[in-house]
Coordinates of C-alpha atoms and ligand atoms in Angstrom, one line a residue:
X1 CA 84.4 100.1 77.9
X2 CA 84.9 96.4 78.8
X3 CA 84.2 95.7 81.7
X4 CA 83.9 91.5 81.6
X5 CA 85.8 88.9 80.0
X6 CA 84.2 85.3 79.8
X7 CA 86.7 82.7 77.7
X8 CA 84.1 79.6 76.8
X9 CA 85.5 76.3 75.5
X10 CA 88.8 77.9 73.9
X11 CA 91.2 75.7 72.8
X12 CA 94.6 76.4 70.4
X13 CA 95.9 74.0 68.1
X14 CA 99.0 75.2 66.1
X15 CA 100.6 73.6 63.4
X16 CA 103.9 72.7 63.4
X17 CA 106.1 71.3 60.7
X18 CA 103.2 69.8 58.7
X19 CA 101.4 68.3 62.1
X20 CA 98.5 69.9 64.0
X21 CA 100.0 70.2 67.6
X22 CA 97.5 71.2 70.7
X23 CA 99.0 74.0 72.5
X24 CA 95.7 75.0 75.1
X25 CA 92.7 72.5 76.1
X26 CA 89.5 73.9 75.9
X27 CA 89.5 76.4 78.9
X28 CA 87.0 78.1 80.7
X29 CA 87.7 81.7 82.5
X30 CA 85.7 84.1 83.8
X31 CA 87.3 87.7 84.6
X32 CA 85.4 89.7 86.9
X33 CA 85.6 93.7 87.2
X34 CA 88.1 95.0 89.3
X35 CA 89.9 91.8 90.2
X36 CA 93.6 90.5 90.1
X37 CA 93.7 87.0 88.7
X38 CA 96.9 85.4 88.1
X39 CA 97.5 82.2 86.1
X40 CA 100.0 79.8 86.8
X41 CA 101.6 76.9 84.9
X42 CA 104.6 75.6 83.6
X43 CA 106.3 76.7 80.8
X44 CA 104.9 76.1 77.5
X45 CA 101.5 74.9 78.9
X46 CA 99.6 78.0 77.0
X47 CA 99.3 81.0 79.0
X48 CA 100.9 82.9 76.6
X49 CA 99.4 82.0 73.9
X50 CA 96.0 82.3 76.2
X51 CA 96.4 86.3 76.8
X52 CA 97.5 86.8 72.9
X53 CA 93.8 85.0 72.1
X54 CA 92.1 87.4 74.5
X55 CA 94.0 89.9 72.9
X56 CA 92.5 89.2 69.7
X57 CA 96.2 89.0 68.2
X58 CA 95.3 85.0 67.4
X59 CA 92.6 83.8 66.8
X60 CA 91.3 80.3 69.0
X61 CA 91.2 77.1 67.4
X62 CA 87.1 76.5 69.0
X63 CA 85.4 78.9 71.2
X64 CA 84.5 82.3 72.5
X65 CA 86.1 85.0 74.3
X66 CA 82.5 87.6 75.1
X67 CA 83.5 91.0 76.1
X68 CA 80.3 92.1 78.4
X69 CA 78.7 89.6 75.8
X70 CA 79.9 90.4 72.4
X71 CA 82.0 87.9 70.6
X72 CA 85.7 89.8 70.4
X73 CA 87.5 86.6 69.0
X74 CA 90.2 87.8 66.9
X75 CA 90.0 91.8 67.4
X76 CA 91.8 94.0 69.3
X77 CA 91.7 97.0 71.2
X78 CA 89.2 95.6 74.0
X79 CA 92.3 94.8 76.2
X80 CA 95.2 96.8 77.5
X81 CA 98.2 94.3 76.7
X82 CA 101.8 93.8 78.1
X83 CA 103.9 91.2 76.3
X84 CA 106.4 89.1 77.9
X85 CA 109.4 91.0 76.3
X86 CA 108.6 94.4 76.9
X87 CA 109.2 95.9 73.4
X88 CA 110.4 99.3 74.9
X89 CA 111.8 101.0 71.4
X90 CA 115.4 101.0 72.0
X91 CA 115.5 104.5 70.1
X92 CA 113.0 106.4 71.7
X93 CA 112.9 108.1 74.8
X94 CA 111.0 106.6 77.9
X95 CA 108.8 109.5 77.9
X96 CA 107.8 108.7 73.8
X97 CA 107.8 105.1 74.5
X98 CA 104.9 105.8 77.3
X99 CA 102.8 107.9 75.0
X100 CA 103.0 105.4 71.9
X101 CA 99.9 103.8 72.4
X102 CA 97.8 107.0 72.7
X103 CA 100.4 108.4 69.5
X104 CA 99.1 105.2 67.5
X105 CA 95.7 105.4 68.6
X106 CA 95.7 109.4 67.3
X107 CA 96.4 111.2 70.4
X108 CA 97.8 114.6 70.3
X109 CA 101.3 114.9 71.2
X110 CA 101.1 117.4 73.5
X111 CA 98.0 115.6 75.0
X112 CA 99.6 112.2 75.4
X113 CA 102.2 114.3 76.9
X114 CA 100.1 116.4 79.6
X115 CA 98.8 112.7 80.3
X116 CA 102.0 110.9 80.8
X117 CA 103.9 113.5 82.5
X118 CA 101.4 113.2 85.8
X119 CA 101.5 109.8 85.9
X120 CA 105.6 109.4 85.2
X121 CA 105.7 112.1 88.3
X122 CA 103.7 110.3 90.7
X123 CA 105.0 106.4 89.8
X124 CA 108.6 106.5 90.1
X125 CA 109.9 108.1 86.6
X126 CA 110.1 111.7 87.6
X127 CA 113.0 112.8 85.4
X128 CA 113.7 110.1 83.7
X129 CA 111.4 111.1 80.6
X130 CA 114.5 111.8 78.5
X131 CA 116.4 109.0 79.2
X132 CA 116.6 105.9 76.6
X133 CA 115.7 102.6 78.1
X134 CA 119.3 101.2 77.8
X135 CA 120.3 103.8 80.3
X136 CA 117.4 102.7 83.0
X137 CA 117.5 99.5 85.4
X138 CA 115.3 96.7 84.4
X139 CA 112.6 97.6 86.9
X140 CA 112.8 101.3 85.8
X141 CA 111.8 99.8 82.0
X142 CA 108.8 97.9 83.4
X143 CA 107.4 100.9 84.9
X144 CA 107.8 102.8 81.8
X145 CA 106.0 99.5 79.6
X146 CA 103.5 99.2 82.6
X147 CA 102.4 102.7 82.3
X148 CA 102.6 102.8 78.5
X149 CA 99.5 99.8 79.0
X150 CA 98.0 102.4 81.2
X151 CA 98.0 105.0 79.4
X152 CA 95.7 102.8 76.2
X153 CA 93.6 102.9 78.8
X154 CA 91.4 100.0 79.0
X155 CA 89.4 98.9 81.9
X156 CA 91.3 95.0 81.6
X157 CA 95.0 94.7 81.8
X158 CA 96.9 91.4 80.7
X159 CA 100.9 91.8 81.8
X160 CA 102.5 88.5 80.8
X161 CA 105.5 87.9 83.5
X162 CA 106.2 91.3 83.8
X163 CA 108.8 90.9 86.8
X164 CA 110.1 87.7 85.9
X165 CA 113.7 89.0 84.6
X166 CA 114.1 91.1 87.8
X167 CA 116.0 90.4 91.1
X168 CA 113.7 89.5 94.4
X169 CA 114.8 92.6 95.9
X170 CA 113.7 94.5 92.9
X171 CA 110.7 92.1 92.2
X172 CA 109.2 93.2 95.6
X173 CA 109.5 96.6 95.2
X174 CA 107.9 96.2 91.6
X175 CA 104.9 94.0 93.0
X176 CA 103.9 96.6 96.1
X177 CA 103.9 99.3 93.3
X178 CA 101.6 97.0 90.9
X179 CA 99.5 96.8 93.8
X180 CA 99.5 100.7 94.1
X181 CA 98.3 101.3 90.9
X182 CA 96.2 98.9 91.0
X183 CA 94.3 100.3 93.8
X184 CA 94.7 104.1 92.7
X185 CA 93.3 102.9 88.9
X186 CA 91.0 100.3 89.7
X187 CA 91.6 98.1 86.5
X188 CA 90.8 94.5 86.2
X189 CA 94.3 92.7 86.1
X190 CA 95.2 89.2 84.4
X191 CA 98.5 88.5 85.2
X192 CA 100.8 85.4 84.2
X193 CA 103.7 84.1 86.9
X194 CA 105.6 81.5 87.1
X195 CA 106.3 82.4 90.9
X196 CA 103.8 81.0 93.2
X197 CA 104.9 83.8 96.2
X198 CA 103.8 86.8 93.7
X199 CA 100.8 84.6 92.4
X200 CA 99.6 84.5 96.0
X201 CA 100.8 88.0 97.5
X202 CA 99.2 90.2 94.3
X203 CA 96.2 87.9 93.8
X204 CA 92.4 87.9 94.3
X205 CA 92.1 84.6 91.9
X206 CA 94.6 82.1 91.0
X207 CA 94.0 79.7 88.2
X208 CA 96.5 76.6 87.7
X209 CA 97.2 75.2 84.6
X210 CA 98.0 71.8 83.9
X211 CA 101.5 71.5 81.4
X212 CA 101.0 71.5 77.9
X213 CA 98.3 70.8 76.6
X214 CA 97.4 73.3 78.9
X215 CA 94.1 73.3 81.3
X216 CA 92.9 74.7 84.4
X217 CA 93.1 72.5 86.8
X218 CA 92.2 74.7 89.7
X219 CA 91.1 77.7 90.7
X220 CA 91.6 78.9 94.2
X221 CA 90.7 82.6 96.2
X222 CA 93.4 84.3 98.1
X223 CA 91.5 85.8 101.1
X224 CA 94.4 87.8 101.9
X225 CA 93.2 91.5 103.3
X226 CA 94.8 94.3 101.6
X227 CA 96.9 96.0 101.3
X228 CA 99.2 93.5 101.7
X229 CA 102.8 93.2 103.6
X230 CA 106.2 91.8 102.9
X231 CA 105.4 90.2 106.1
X232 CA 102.1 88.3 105.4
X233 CA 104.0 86.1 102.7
X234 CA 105.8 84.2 105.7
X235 CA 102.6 83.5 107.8
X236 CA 101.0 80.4 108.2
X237 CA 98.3 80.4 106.2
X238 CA 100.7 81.8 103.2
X239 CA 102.9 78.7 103.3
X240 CA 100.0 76.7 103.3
X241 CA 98.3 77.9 100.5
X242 CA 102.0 78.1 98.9
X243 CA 102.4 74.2 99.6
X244 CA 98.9 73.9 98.5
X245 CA 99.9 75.3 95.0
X246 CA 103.1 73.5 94.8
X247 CA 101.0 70.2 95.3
X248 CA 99.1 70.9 92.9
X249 CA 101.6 72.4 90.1
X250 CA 103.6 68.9 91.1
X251 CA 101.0 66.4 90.7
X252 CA 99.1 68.7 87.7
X253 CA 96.1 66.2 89.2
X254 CA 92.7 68.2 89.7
X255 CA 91.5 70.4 92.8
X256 CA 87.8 70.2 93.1
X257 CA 87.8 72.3 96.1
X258 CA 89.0 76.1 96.8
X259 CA 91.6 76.6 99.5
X260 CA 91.5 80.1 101.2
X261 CA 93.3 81.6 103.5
X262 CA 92.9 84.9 105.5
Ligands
ADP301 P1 103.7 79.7 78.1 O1 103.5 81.1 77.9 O2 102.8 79.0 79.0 O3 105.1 79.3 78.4 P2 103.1 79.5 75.2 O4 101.7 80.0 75.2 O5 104.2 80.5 74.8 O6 103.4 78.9 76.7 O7 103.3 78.3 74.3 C1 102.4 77.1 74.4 C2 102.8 76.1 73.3 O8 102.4 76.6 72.1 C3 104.3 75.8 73.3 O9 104.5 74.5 72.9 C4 104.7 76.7 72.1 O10 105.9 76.2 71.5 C5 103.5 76.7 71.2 N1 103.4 77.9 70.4 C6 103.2 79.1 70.9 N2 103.1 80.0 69.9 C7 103.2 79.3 68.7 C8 103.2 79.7 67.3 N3 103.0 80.9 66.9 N4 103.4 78.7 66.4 C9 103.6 77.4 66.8 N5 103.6 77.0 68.1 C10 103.4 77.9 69.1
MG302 MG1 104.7 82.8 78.1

């Protein structure tokens, strides 16, 4: 099983009506086990694009993405992967949308079943197995896609602005149980935001992106301890870390130096 993800010089050029157009600058990532890096940028600077190359769903344009060394450019199934748009099947139940990876990958069903079921139980969709995802709320259907990426069961998870359609009321009750499962599964999580508040409160590692063309222009370490509070995202050293990243997003000038915070 995966365990490490190291992106080397990737870049992505696409073409576009009959022009090569540079969506990514060569980047450089490392993804260590059992962290939670987020990456943020503004839109349309790549990060997107970024998680589908690590994905293997495109290929990169130069470079290599080494999966505890081997070369993985361009295949899947090394990855557990959310998309931005959640892709629940509008016809299917929750509880058959959860077990579709493990269906595809060959799973029995009443093995993907005795798997879900536990997991549905104990992470806020107890009951709601029969329901269709136009009858749940919107954080109800992230649930049901973030367990779905659960349940393919990969040590690394990339979730592409899961929360960013929610409410805040809804999008803080959605990041404290991210951070649950986080800790109760111990995966390694890559996760995109455009918020800078849930970059900093789920975050071990923050990467900032330039706009597009996008590149890192920073990294910085949240020393935050865990688990975390509602209340820790109004203390001092969150607001300067916060005005820290808003500096940086603003200016898209280059950080040298880490900022940390505990
Ligand atoms: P982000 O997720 O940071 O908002 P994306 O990765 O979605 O950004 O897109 C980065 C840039 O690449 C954008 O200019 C976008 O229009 C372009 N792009 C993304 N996918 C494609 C594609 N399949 N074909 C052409 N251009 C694309
Ligand atoms: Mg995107």
């Amino acid at each position: 099983m995966t365990t490490k993800i190291e992106i080397n010089g990737v870049s992505k050029w696409f073409r576009k009506a009959g022009q090569e157009v540079k969506a990514m600058e060569e980047t450089d990532l490392l993804i260590e086990e059992g962290r939670f890096v987020s990456i943020i940028g503004p839109s349309g600077c790549g990060k997107s694009t970024l998680f589908n190359i690590i994905a293997g769903l495109i290929p990169p344009s130069t470079g290599r993405i080494l999966a505890d060394g081997e070369d993985i450019a361009g295949k899947t199934g090394h990855v557990g992967y959310m998309l931005q748009k959640d892709m629940l099947l509008p016809w299917r139940t929750i509880l058959d949308n959860i077990i579709l990876g493990m269906e595809i990958r060959g799973v029995p069903r009443k093995e993907a079943v005795a798997r879900a079921q536990p997991l549905m139980d104990n992470y806020g969709l107890k009951g709601f197995g029969g329901h269709y995802p136009a009858e749940l709320s919107g954080g109800m259907r992230q649930r049901a896609a973030l367990l779905r990426t659960l349940l393919y069961d990969r040590d690394i998870i990339l979730l592409d602005e899961p929360f960013g359609a929610l409410d805040a009321q809804t999008r803080l009750t959605m990041q404290n149980w991210l951070l649950e499962i986080w800790s109760d599964f111990r995966k390694t999580v890559l996760f995109v935001t455009h918020d800078i508040d849930e970059a900093i409160y789920l975050s071990d590692d923050i990467y900032v992106f330039s706009g597009r063309p996008g590149r890192i222009i920073s990294r910085i370490s949240v020393n935050m301890a865990r688990p975390r509070h509602k209340e820790d995202t109004v203390s001092a050293s969150f607001m300067e870390l916060k005005h820290h990243l808003l500096d940086l997003l603003s200016s898209g000038s280059p950080a040298e130096e880490a900022a940390h915070i505990s």
